[in-house]
CSV table of C-alpha atoms in Angstrom, one decimal:
chain,number,residue,atom,x,y,z
A,1,MET,CA,47.5,258.5,223.8
A,2,HIS,CA,44.5,256.8,222.4
A,3,ASP,CA,41.1,256.5,224.2
A,4,ILE,CA,40.9,252.9,225.1
A,5,ARG,CA,37.2,253.1,225.2
A,6,GLN,CA,37.1,254.2,221.5
A,7,ILE,CA,39.2,251.1,220.7
A,8,ARG,CA,36.9,248.9,222.5
A,9,GLU,CA,33.8,250.4,220.7
A,10,ASN,CA,35.3,250.4,217.2
A,11,PRO,CA,38.5,248.2,216.9
A,12,ALA,CA,38.2,248.1,213.0
A,13,ALA,CA,38.3,252.0,212.9
A,14,PHE,CA,41.5,252.0,215.2
A,15,ASP,CA,43.0,249.4,213.0
A,16,ALA,CA,42.3,251.3,209.8
A,17,ALA,CA,43.7,254.6,211.2
A,18,MET,CA,46.9,252.8,212.3
A,19,ALA,CA,47.3,251.1,209.0
A,20,ARG,CA,47.4,254.5,207.4
A,21,ARG,CA,50.3,255.0,209.6
A,22,GLY,CA,52.0,251.9,208.4
A,23,LEU,CA,51.1,249.8,211.3
A,24,SER,CA,49.6,246.2,211.4
A,25,SER,CA,46.4,245.4,213.2
A,26,LEU,CA,46.9,246.1,216.9
A,27,SER,CA,43.4,246.2,218.4
A,28,GLU,CA,43.4,242.5,219.1
A,29,GLU,CA,46.5,242.8,221.2
A,30,ILE,CA,45.4,245.9,223.0
A,31,LEU,CA,42.0,244.7,223.7
A,32,ALA,CA,43.5,241.4,225.3
A,33,LEU,CA,45.7,243.5,227.7
A,34,ASP,CA,42.6,245.5,228.5
A,35,ALA,CA,40.4,242.5,229.0
A,36,ALA,CA,43.2,240.8,231.4
A,37,ARG,CA,43.4,244.0,233.2
A,38,ARG,CA,39.7,244.6,233.9
A,39,GLU,CA,39.4,241.0,234.7
A,40,LYS,CA,42.0,241.4,237.6
A,41,ILE,CA,40.2,244.5,238.8
A,42,ALA,CA,36.8,242.8,238.8
A,43,ALA,CA,38.2,239.8,240.7
A,44,ALA,CA,39.9,242.1,243.2
A,45,GLU,CA,36.6,244.0,243.8
A,46,ASP,CA,34.9,240.6,244.2
A,47,ALA,CA,37.4,239.6,246.7
A,48,LEU,CA,37.2,242.7,248.7
A,49,ALA,CA,33.4,242.4,248.9
A,50,THR,CA,33.9,238.9,250.4
A,51,ARG,CA,36.5,240.3,252.7
A,52,ASN,CA,34.4,243.2,253.8
A,53,LYS,CA,31.3,240.9,254.4
A,54,ALA,CA,33.5,238.4,256.4
A,55,SER,CA,35.1,241.2,258.6
A,56,LYS,CA,31.6,242.4,259.5
A,57,GLU,CA,30.4,238.8,260.6
A,58,VAL,CA,33.8,238.0,262.6
A,59,GLY,CA,32.5,240.2,265.5
A,60,ALA,CA,29.1,238.6,265.6
A,61,ALA,CA,30.5,235.0,265.5
A,62,LYS,CA,32.7,236.0,268.5
A,63,ALA,CA,29.8,237.5,270.4
A,64,ARG,CA,27.8,234.4,270.2
A,65,GLY,CA,30.7,232.2,271.1
A,66,ASP,CA,30.7,230.5,267.8
A,67,GLU,CA,34.4,229.7,267.9
A,68,GLU,CA,34.5,227.6,264.8
A,69,GLU,CA,32.8,230.2,262.7
A,70,PHE,CA,34.9,232.8,264.1
A,71,GLU,CA,38.1,231.1,263.1
A,72,ARG,CA,36.8,230.2,259.6
A,73,LEU,CA,35.9,233.9,259.1
A,74,ARG,CA,39.2,235.2,260.4
A,75,ALA,CA,40.9,232.9,258.0
A,76,LEU,CA,38.6,233.8,255.1
A,77,VAL,CA,39.6,237.6,255.9
A,78,ALA,CA,43.2,237.0,255.8
A,79,GLU,CA,43.0,234.9,252.6
A,80,LYS,CA,41.1,237.5,250.8
A,81,LYS,CA,43.4,240.1,251.9
A,82,ALA,CA,46.4,238.2,250.3
A,83,GLU,CA,44.4,237.5,247.2
A,84,ILE,CA,43.4,241.2,246.9
A,85,ALA,CA,47.0,242.1,247.1
A,86,THR,CA,48.0,239.6,244.4
A,87,LEU,CA,45.2,240.7,242.1
A,88,GLU,CA,46.0,244.4,242.4
A,89,GLU,CA,49.5,243.6,241.7
A,90,GLU,CA,48.7,241.7,238.5
A,91,ALA,CA,46.2,244.3,237.5
A,92,LYS,CA,48.9,247.0,237.9
A,93,ALA,CA,51.2,244.8,235.7
A,94,GLU,CA,48.7,244.5,233.0
A,95,ASP,CA,47.9,248.3,233.0
A,96,ALA,CA,51.5,249.1,232.7
A,97,LYS,CA,51.7,246.9,229.6
A,98,LEU,CA,48.8,248.4,228.1
A,99,ARG,CA,50.0,252.0,228.8
A,100,ASP,CA,53.4,251.1,227.5
A,101,LEU,CA,51.8,249.9,224.3
A,102,LEU,CA,49.5,252.8,223.8
A,103,MET,CA,52.2,255.3,224.7
A,104,GLY,CA,54.2,254.0,221.8
A,105,LEU,CA,51.4,254.4,219.1
A,106,PRO,CA,51.1,257.5,216.9
A,107,ASN,CA,48.1,259.7,216.6
A,108,ALA,CA,45.4,258.8,214.2
A,109,PRO,CA,45.6,261.1,211.1
A,110,ALA,CA,42.6,263.3,210.3
A,111,ASP,CA,40.4,261.7,207.9
A,112,ASP,CA,41.2,264.1,205.1
A,113,ILE,CA,45.0,263.8,205.4
A,114,PRO,CA,46.5,262.5,202.1
A,115,ASP,CA,48.0,259.0,202.2
A,116,GLY,CA,51.6,258.8,201.2
A,117,ASP,CA,55.0,257.4,202.0
A,118,ASP,CA,57.3,260.4,202.6
A,119,GLU,CA,57.6,264.1,201.8
A,120,ASP,CA,57.3,263.8,198.2
A,121,ASP,CA,53.6,262.7,198.8
A,122,ASN,CA,52.8,265.9,200.7
A,123,VAL,CA,50.2,268.2,198.9
A,124,GLU,CA,50.6,272.0,198.3
A,125,ILE,CA,47.8,274.1,199.3
A,126,ARG,CA,49.1,277.7,199.0
A,127,ARG,CA,51.9,279.5,197.3
A,128,TRP,CA,52.8,283.1,198.1
A,129,GLY,CA,55.3,285.4,196.3
A,130,THR,CA,57.4,285.1,193.3
A,131,PRO,CA,61.0,284.0,193.6
A,132,ARG,CA,63.3,286.5,192.6
A,133,GLU,CA,65.1,286.6,189.2
A,134,PHE,CA,68.8,287.0,189.7
A,135,SER,CA,71.1,288.5,187.1
A,136,PHE,CA,73.8,286.2,188.7
A,137,LYS,CA,73.9,282.7,190.2
A,138,PRO,CA,72.8,283.1,193.8
A,139,LYS,CA,75.0,281.6,196.5
A,140,GLU,CA,74.0,279.5,199.4
A,141,HIS,CA,74.1,281.6,202.7
A,142,TYR,CA,77.4,280.5,204.0
A,143,GLU,CA,78.8,281.5,200.5
A,144,ILE,CA,77.6,285.1,200.5
A,145,LYS,CA,80.5,287.5,201.0
A,146,ALA,CA,78.9,289.8,203.4
A,147,VAL,CA,78.2,286.6,205.7
A,148,GLN,CA,81.5,284.9,205.7
A,149,ASP,CA,83.2,286.8,208.6
A,150,GLY,CA,79.8,286.6,210.9
A,151,MET,CA,79.3,282.9,210.3
A,152,ASP,CA,82.0,280.9,211.9
A,153,PHE,CA,81.6,277.1,211.6
A,154,GLU,CA,85.5,276.3,212.4
A,155,THR,CA,85.5,278.0,215.9
A,156,ALA,CA,82.1,276.6,216.6
A,157,ALA,CA,83.6,272.9,215.6
A,158,LYS,CA,86.6,273.6,218.0
A,159,LEU,CA,84.1,274.8,220.8
A,160,SER,CA,81.5,272.0,220.4
A,161,GLY,CA,81.9,269.9,217.3
A,162,SER,CA,80.1,269.6,214.1
A,163,ARG,CA,76.7,271.2,213.5
A,164,PHE,CA,77.3,274.3,215.6
A,165,VAL,CA,77.8,278.0,214.5
A,166,VAL,CA,79.2,281.1,216.2
A,167,LEU,CA,77.5,284.1,214.6
A,168,SER,CA,78.9,287.6,215.1
A,169,GLY,CA,78.6,291.3,214.1
A,170,ALA,CA,76.1,291.9,211.6
A,171,VAL,CA,74.8,288.6,211.2
A,172,ALA,CA,74.4,288.0,214.8
A,173,ARG,CA,72.5,291.2,215.2
A,174,LEU,CA,70.3,290.4,212.3
A,175,HIS,CA,69.5,286.9,213.9
A,176,ARG,CA,68.4,288.8,217.0
A,177,ALA,CA,66.4,291.1,215.1
A,178,LEU,CA,64.5,288.5,213.4
A,179,GLY,CA,63.6,286.8,216.8
A,180,GLN,CA,62.4,290.1,218.2
A,181,PHE,CA,60.3,290.9,215.1
A,182,MET,CA,58.7,287.6,215.2
A,183,ILE,CA,57.9,287.8,218.9
A,184,ASP,CA,56.6,291.3,218.6
A,185,THR,CA,54.3,290.5,215.7
A,186,HIS,CA,52.8,287.5,217.3
A,187,ILE,CA,52.2,289.6,220.6
A,188,ASP,CA,51.0,292.9,219.0
A,189,GLN,CA,49.2,291.5,216.0
A,190,HIS,CA,48.2,287.8,216.7
A,191,GLY,CA,47.2,288.1,220.3
A,192,LEU,CA,49.6,285.6,221.7
A,193,THR,CA,50.9,285.7,225.3
A,194,GLU,CA,54.7,286.0,225.6
A,195,THR,CA,56.2,283.3,227.8
A,196,ASN,CA,59.6,282.6,229.1
A,197,THR,CA,60.3,279.0,230.0
A,198,PRO,CA,63.0,276.6,231.0
A,199,VAL,CA,65.0,274.7,228.5
A,200,LEU,CA,65.6,271.8,231.1
A,201,VAL,CA,62.6,269.6,231.8
A,202,ARG,CA,61.6,266.4,233.7
A,203,THR,CA,61.0,263.2,231.8
A,204,GLU,CA,57.3,263.3,232.4
A,205,MET,CA,57.0,266.6,230.4
A,206,MET,CA,58.9,264.8,227.3
A,207,GLU,CA,56.4,261.8,227.7
A,208,GLY,CA,53.4,264.3,227.8
A,209,THR,CA,54.1,265.9,224.4
A,210,GLY,CA,55.3,262.6,222.8
A,211,GLN,CA,59.0,262.8,222.6
A,212,LEU,CA,59.3,260.1,225.0
A,213,PRO,CA,59.4,257.0,225.3
A,214,LYS,CA,59.9,256.4,221.6
A,215,PHE,CA,62.2,259.2,220.4
A,216,GLY,CA,64.7,259.6,223.2
A,217,GLU,CA,67.6,259.4,220.8
A,218,ASP,CA,66.5,262.5,219.1
A,219,SER,CA,67.1,264.6,222.2
A,220,TYR,CA,69.8,265.2,224.9
A,221,GLN,CA,69.6,264.1,228.5
A,222,THR,CA,71.8,265.4,231.4
A,223,THR,CA,73.5,263.2,233.8
A,224,ASN,CA,71.0,264.1,236.5
A,225,GLY,CA,67.8,263.2,234.4
A,226,TRP,CA,66.7,266.6,232.9
A,227,TRP,CA,66.1,266.6,229.2
A,228,LEU,CA,67.2,269.6,226.9
A,229,ILE,CA,64.0,270.6,225.0
A,230,PRO,CA,63.9,270.1,221.3
A,231,THR,CA,61.4,272.7,221.1
A,232,ALA,CA,59.4,275.0,223.4
A,233,GLU,CA,56.3,272.9,222.5
A,234,VAL,CA,57.3,270.8,225.3
A,235,THR,CA,57.3,273.4,228.0
A,236,LEU,CA,54.4,275.5,226.7
A,237,THR,CA,52.1,272.5,226.1
A,238,ASN,CA,52.9,271.1,229.5
A,239,ILE,CA,51.7,274.2,231.4
A,240,VAL,CA,48.5,272.5,231.6
A,241,ASN,CA,50.0,269.0,232.5
A,242,ASN,CA,47.8,267.3,235.0
A,243,THR,CA,45.6,270.4,235.3
A,244,THR,CA,41.7,270.7,235.1
A,245,ILE,CA,40.9,274.4,234.1
A,246,SER,CA,37.8,276.3,233.4
A,247,GLU,CA,36.4,276.7,230.0
A,248,SER,CA,36.7,280.4,230.5
A,249,TYR,CA,40.4,280.0,230.6
A,250,LEU,CA,40.3,278.8,226.9
A,251,PRO,CA,41.8,279.3,224.4
A,252,ARG,CA,45.2,279.9,225.7
A,253,ARG,CA,47.6,281.2,223.2
A,254,TYR,CA,51.5,281.1,223.9
A,255,VAL,CA,54.6,282.2,222.2
A,256,ALA,CA,58.2,281.8,223.4
A,257,GLN,CA,61.7,282.2,221.8
A,258,THR,CA,64.1,279.6,223.2
A,259,GLN,CA,67.1,277.7,222.4
A,260,CYS,CA,66.4,274.1,221.1
A,261,PHE,CA,68.5,271.2,221.1
A,262,ARG,CA,68.3,268.2,218.9
A,263,SER,CA,70.6,265.5,218.3
A,264,GLU,CA,69.7,264.8,214.6
A,265,ALA,CA,69.9,261.1,215.2
A,266,GLY,CA,69.5,259.5,211.8
A,267,SER,CA,70.3,262.5,209.8
A,268,ALA,CA,74.1,261.8,209.0
A,269,GLY,CA,75.3,263.3,205.7
A,270,ARG,CA,72.2,265.5,205.5
A,271,ASP,CA,72.5,269.3,205.1
A,272,THR,CA,75.9,269.2,206.6
A,273,ALA,CA,77.0,272.4,204.9
A,274,GLY,CA,75.9,275.8,206.5
A,275,MET,CA,73.5,276.3,209.3
A,276,LEU,CA,70.5,274.6,207.9
A,277,ARG,CA,70.6,271.4,210.3
A,278,GLN,CA,72.2,272.4,213.6
A,279,HIS,CA,72.2,270.6,217.1
A,280,GLN,CA,71.4,273.9,218.9
A,281,PHE,CA,69.4,276.6,217.4
A,282,GLU,CA,66.6,279.3,218.2
A,283,LYS,CA,63.1,279.0,217.5
A,284,VAL,CA,60.0,281.2,218.2
A,285,GLU,CA,57.2,278.7,219.1
A,286,MET,CA,53.4,279.1,219.1
A,287,VAL,CA,51.2,276.8,221.3
A,288,SER,CA,47.4,276.9,221.7
A,289,ILE,CA,45.2,275.1,224.0
A,290,THR,CA,41.6,275.0,223.1
A,291,ARG,CA,38.1,273.3,223.4
A,292,PRO,CA,37.8,270.2,221.0
A,293,GLU,CA,35.3,272.0,218.9
A,294,ASP,CA,37.7,275.1,218.3
A,295,SER,CA,40.8,273.3,217.4
A,296,GLU,CA,40.5,273.0,213.6
A,297,ALA,CA,39.7,276.8,213.4
A,298,GLU,CA,42.7,277.4,215.6
A,299,HIS,CA,44.9,275.4,213.4
A,300,LYS,CA,43.9,277.5,210.4
A,301,ARG,CA,44.6,280.8,212.5
A,302,MET,CA,48.1,279.6,213.4
A,303,THR,CA,48.9,278.5,210.1
A,304,GLU,CA,48.2,282.1,209.2
A,305,CYS,CA,50.2,283.6,211.9
A,306,ALA,CA,53.3,281.7,210.6
A,307,GLN,CA,52.4,282.8,206.9
A,308,ASN,CA,52.1,286.3,208.1
A,309,ILE,CA,55.6,286.5,209.3
A,310,LEU,CA,57.1,285.3,205.9
A,311,GLU,CA,54.9,287.6,204.0
A,312,ALA,CA,56.0,290.5,206.1
A,313,LEU,CA,59.6,289.4,205.4
A,314,GLY,CA,58.8,289.4,201.6
A,315,LEU,CA,59.9,285.7,201.5
A,316,PRO,CA,58.3,283.5,199.0
A,317,TYR,CA,56.9,280.3,200.3
A,318,ARG,CA,54.6,277.6,199.9
A,319,THR,CA,52.4,275.7,202.4
A,320,VAL,CA,51.8,271.9,202.2
A,321,VAL,CA,49.7,269.2,204.0
A,322,LEU,CA,51.9,266.5,205.2
A,323,CYS,CA,50.8,263.0,204.0
A,324,THR,CA,50.5,260.1,206.6
A,325,GLY,CA,53.8,259.2,205.9
A,326,ASP,CA,55.5,262.3,206.7
A,327,LEU,CA,53.1,263.3,209.6
A,328,GLY,CA,54.7,263.8,213.1
A,329,PHE,CA,54.1,261.0,215.8
A,330,GLY,CA,51.8,263.0,217.9
A,331,MET,CA,49.8,264.8,215.1
A,332,LYS,CA,46.5,264.5,213.3
A,333,ARG,CA,47.2,267.4,211.0
A,334,THR,CA,50.4,269.3,210.0
A,335,HIS,CA,50.9,272.3,207.6
A,336,ASP,CA,54.6,272.9,206.6
A,337,MET,CA,55.7,276.4,205.4
A,338,GLU,CA,58.5,276.1,203.1
A,339,VAL,CA,60.5,279.1,202.4
A,340,TRP,CA,62.3,279.6,198.9
A,341,LEU,CA,66.0,279.4,199.2
A,342,PRO,CA,67.6,280.4,196.0
A,343,GLY,CA,71.0,279.3,196.8
A,344,GLN,CA,69.7,275.8,197.0
A,345,ASP,CA,67.0,276.4,194.2
A,346,GLN,CA,64.3,274.7,196.3
A,347,TYR,CA,61.8,275.3,199.1
A,348,ARG,CA,62.8,274.2,202.5
A,349,GLU,CA,60.7,273.8,205.7
A,350,VAL,CA,60.8,276.9,208.0
A,351,SER,CA,57.7,276.1,210.0
A,352,SER,CA,55.5,273.4,211.0
A,353,VAL,CA,52.0,274.0,212.5
A,354,SER,CA,50.3,271.1,213.9
A,355,LEU,CA,47.0,269.9,215.6
A,356,ALA,CA,47.3,267.1,218.2
A,357,GLY,CA,43.8,266.8,219.1
A,358,ASP,CA,43.3,265.2,222.5
A,359,PHE,CA,46.3,262.8,222.0
A,360,GLN,CA,48.8,265.0,224.1
A,361,ALA,CA,46.1,266.0,226.7
A,362,ARG,CA,45.4,262.2,227.4
A,363,ARG,CA,49.1,261.7,228.0
A,364,MET,CA,49.5,264.6,230.3
A,365,ASN,CA,45.9,264.4,231.8
A,366,ALA,CA,45.0,268.0,230.9
A,367,ARG,CA,41.2,268.7,231.0
A,368,TYR,CA,38.8,271.6,231.2
A,369,LYS,CA,35.5,272.0,233.0
A,370,PRO,CA,32.7,272.9,230.7
A,371,ALA,CA,30.8,276.1,231.7
A,372,GLU,CA,27.4,274.4,231.6
A,373,GLY,CA,28.7,271.7,233.9
A,374,GLY,CA,29.3,268.1,233.4
A,375,LYS,CA,32.3,266.0,233.5
A,376,PRO,CA,35.8,267.5,232.7
A,377,GLU,CA,36.9,266.9,229.2
A,378,PHE,CA,40.3,266.7,227.4
A,379,VAL,CA,41.5,269.9,226.0
A,380,HIS,CA,43.0,269.9,222.4
A,381,THR,CA,46.6,271.2,221.8
A,382,LEU,CA,48.3,272.7,218.8
A,383,ASN,CA,51.9,273.9,218.2
A,384,GLY,CA,53.8,275.7,215.5
A,385,SER,CA,57.0,277.4,214.6
A,386,GLY,CA,56.6,281.1,214.1
A,387,LEU,CA,59.3,280.7,213.1
A,388,ALA,CA,62.6,278.7,213.0
A,389,ILE,CA,65.1,281.9,213.4
A,390,GLY,CA,68.1,280.3,211.9
A,391,ARG,CA,66.3,279.1,208.7
A,392,THR,CA,64.6,282.4,208.4
A,393,LEU,CA,68.1,284.0,208.7
A,394,ILE,CA,69.2,281.7,205.9
A,395,ALA,CA,66.3,282.9,203.7
A,396,VAL,CA,66.8,286.4,204.3
A,397,LEU,CA,70.4,286.4,203.4
A,398,GLU,CA,69.8,284.2,200.2
A,399,ASN,CA,67.0,286.2,199.1
A,400,GLY,CA,68.4,289.5,199.6
A,401,GLN,CA,72.0,288.9,198.4
A,402,GLU,CA,73.3,291.1,195.6
A,403,GLU,CA,76.0,290.7,193.0
A,404,ASP,CA,78.5,292.6,194.8
A,405,GLY,CA,78.3,290.4,197.9
A,406,SER,CA,76.1,292.5,199.9
A,407,VAL,CA,72.7,291.7,201.4
A,408,THR,CA,69.5,293.9,201.2
A,409,LEU,CA,67.4,293.5,204.4
A,410,PRO,CA,63.6,293.3,204.6
A,411,ALA,CA,61.9,296.7,205.5
A,412,CYS,CA,60.1,295.3,208.3
A,413,LEU,CA,63.7,294.7,210.1
A,414,HIS,CA,65.0,298.2,209.6
A,415,ALA,CA,63.6,299.5,212.9
A,416,TYR,CA,65.3,296.4,214.9
A,417,LEU,CA,68.5,297.3,213.2
A,418,GLY,CA,68.8,300.9,214.1
A,419,GLY,CA,67.5,302.1,210.8
A,420,LYS,CA,70.1,300.1,208.9
A,421,THR,CA,68.9,298.6,205.6
A,422,ARG,CA,71.8,296.4,204.4
A,423,ILE,CA,74.9,294.3,205.0
A,424,THR,CA,77.8,295.6,202.8
A,425,ALA,CA,80.0,293.0,201.3
A,426,GLU,CA,82.6,293.7,204.1
A,427,GLY,CA,80.0,292.6,206.5
A,428,GLN,CA,79.0,296.0,208.1
A,429,LEU,CA,75.5,297.1,208.8
A,430,VAL,CA,74.7,300.4,207.0
């Protein structure tokens, strides 16, 4: 959420930032609501001062026997009490309008983020690895012979509908091994704290990280009001919801592997084949909570954490900076890691690492106490996939496929697979 004081101080800069997001000038509407709210609050404070003064004088008028003055003052006290209640209710209504408006506005992009309309305008900043040259036409993951018995979309459709999958045998074990490898690497090499969180959250938690109120259709809500998390960003970031922590507590670096749930609203017809775009999937999520002055460096560090996983797996990838038209609602800066999928002959997103600045912290009232004293300040929050397990599974299968239908597996996974190094064309780990 945006700082109303900054909008008051520099409305032109705010409008310019929103224009980069494709929104028309909003500062005039925002400041009009703010002015109305402040006017009601000031009037209520004046009425309260008048009431308090009259209340003190009532007793004195009674004591000296001035019945007329006593009745006038008593009537004034009652009048101001009613006026204060009305003004406070009106101020509350104006405040709710202002909050609703601000809650629906996206974060301001960082100054150096490229302008653009969509993903075609993203800017590549790194490329690692050389895509393998195949002596045969590589298949998509679900077409590989070694995979076909272990990736069952028909049974999943019977159980749950479209965009679900049942994994079994070697494929299920490989999926599990990938998640375990990612978690271990983040803990042992990157210094993250392993965390196990719920997948059901309250509405306030979804509001805190920006999924609500604007994007409710993208997530699932239970009949009793809980929301299924679209990513562990929601739970990990909200650990500091409505909390003031000491500076010595920062940075906090969390990692969790969870089920994630997304309705994929608006994606009808996209990536319907295979398991690239599912309603339910697993992801290893990283979240950092930092001081404002540390957040840019932390974003670079988290990007490297995601890249390290891909490099350990030997998967060619590229890193892009998202342009203003592709940037997520709550983010100032995002780096996407796109892994090479030879079956599709293109790079596809496998991780997004994002800096929200104080945008989420303001929504969830998350602050820290500076060590040298002074007023509490808002923390900065960051999140990133480290990685999406299903999409990484796709990349491992497609990049490791052989002409006979078998799959050669990355060396870093062998220990997680009982020393086994490949999946045969018959679907067996050997």
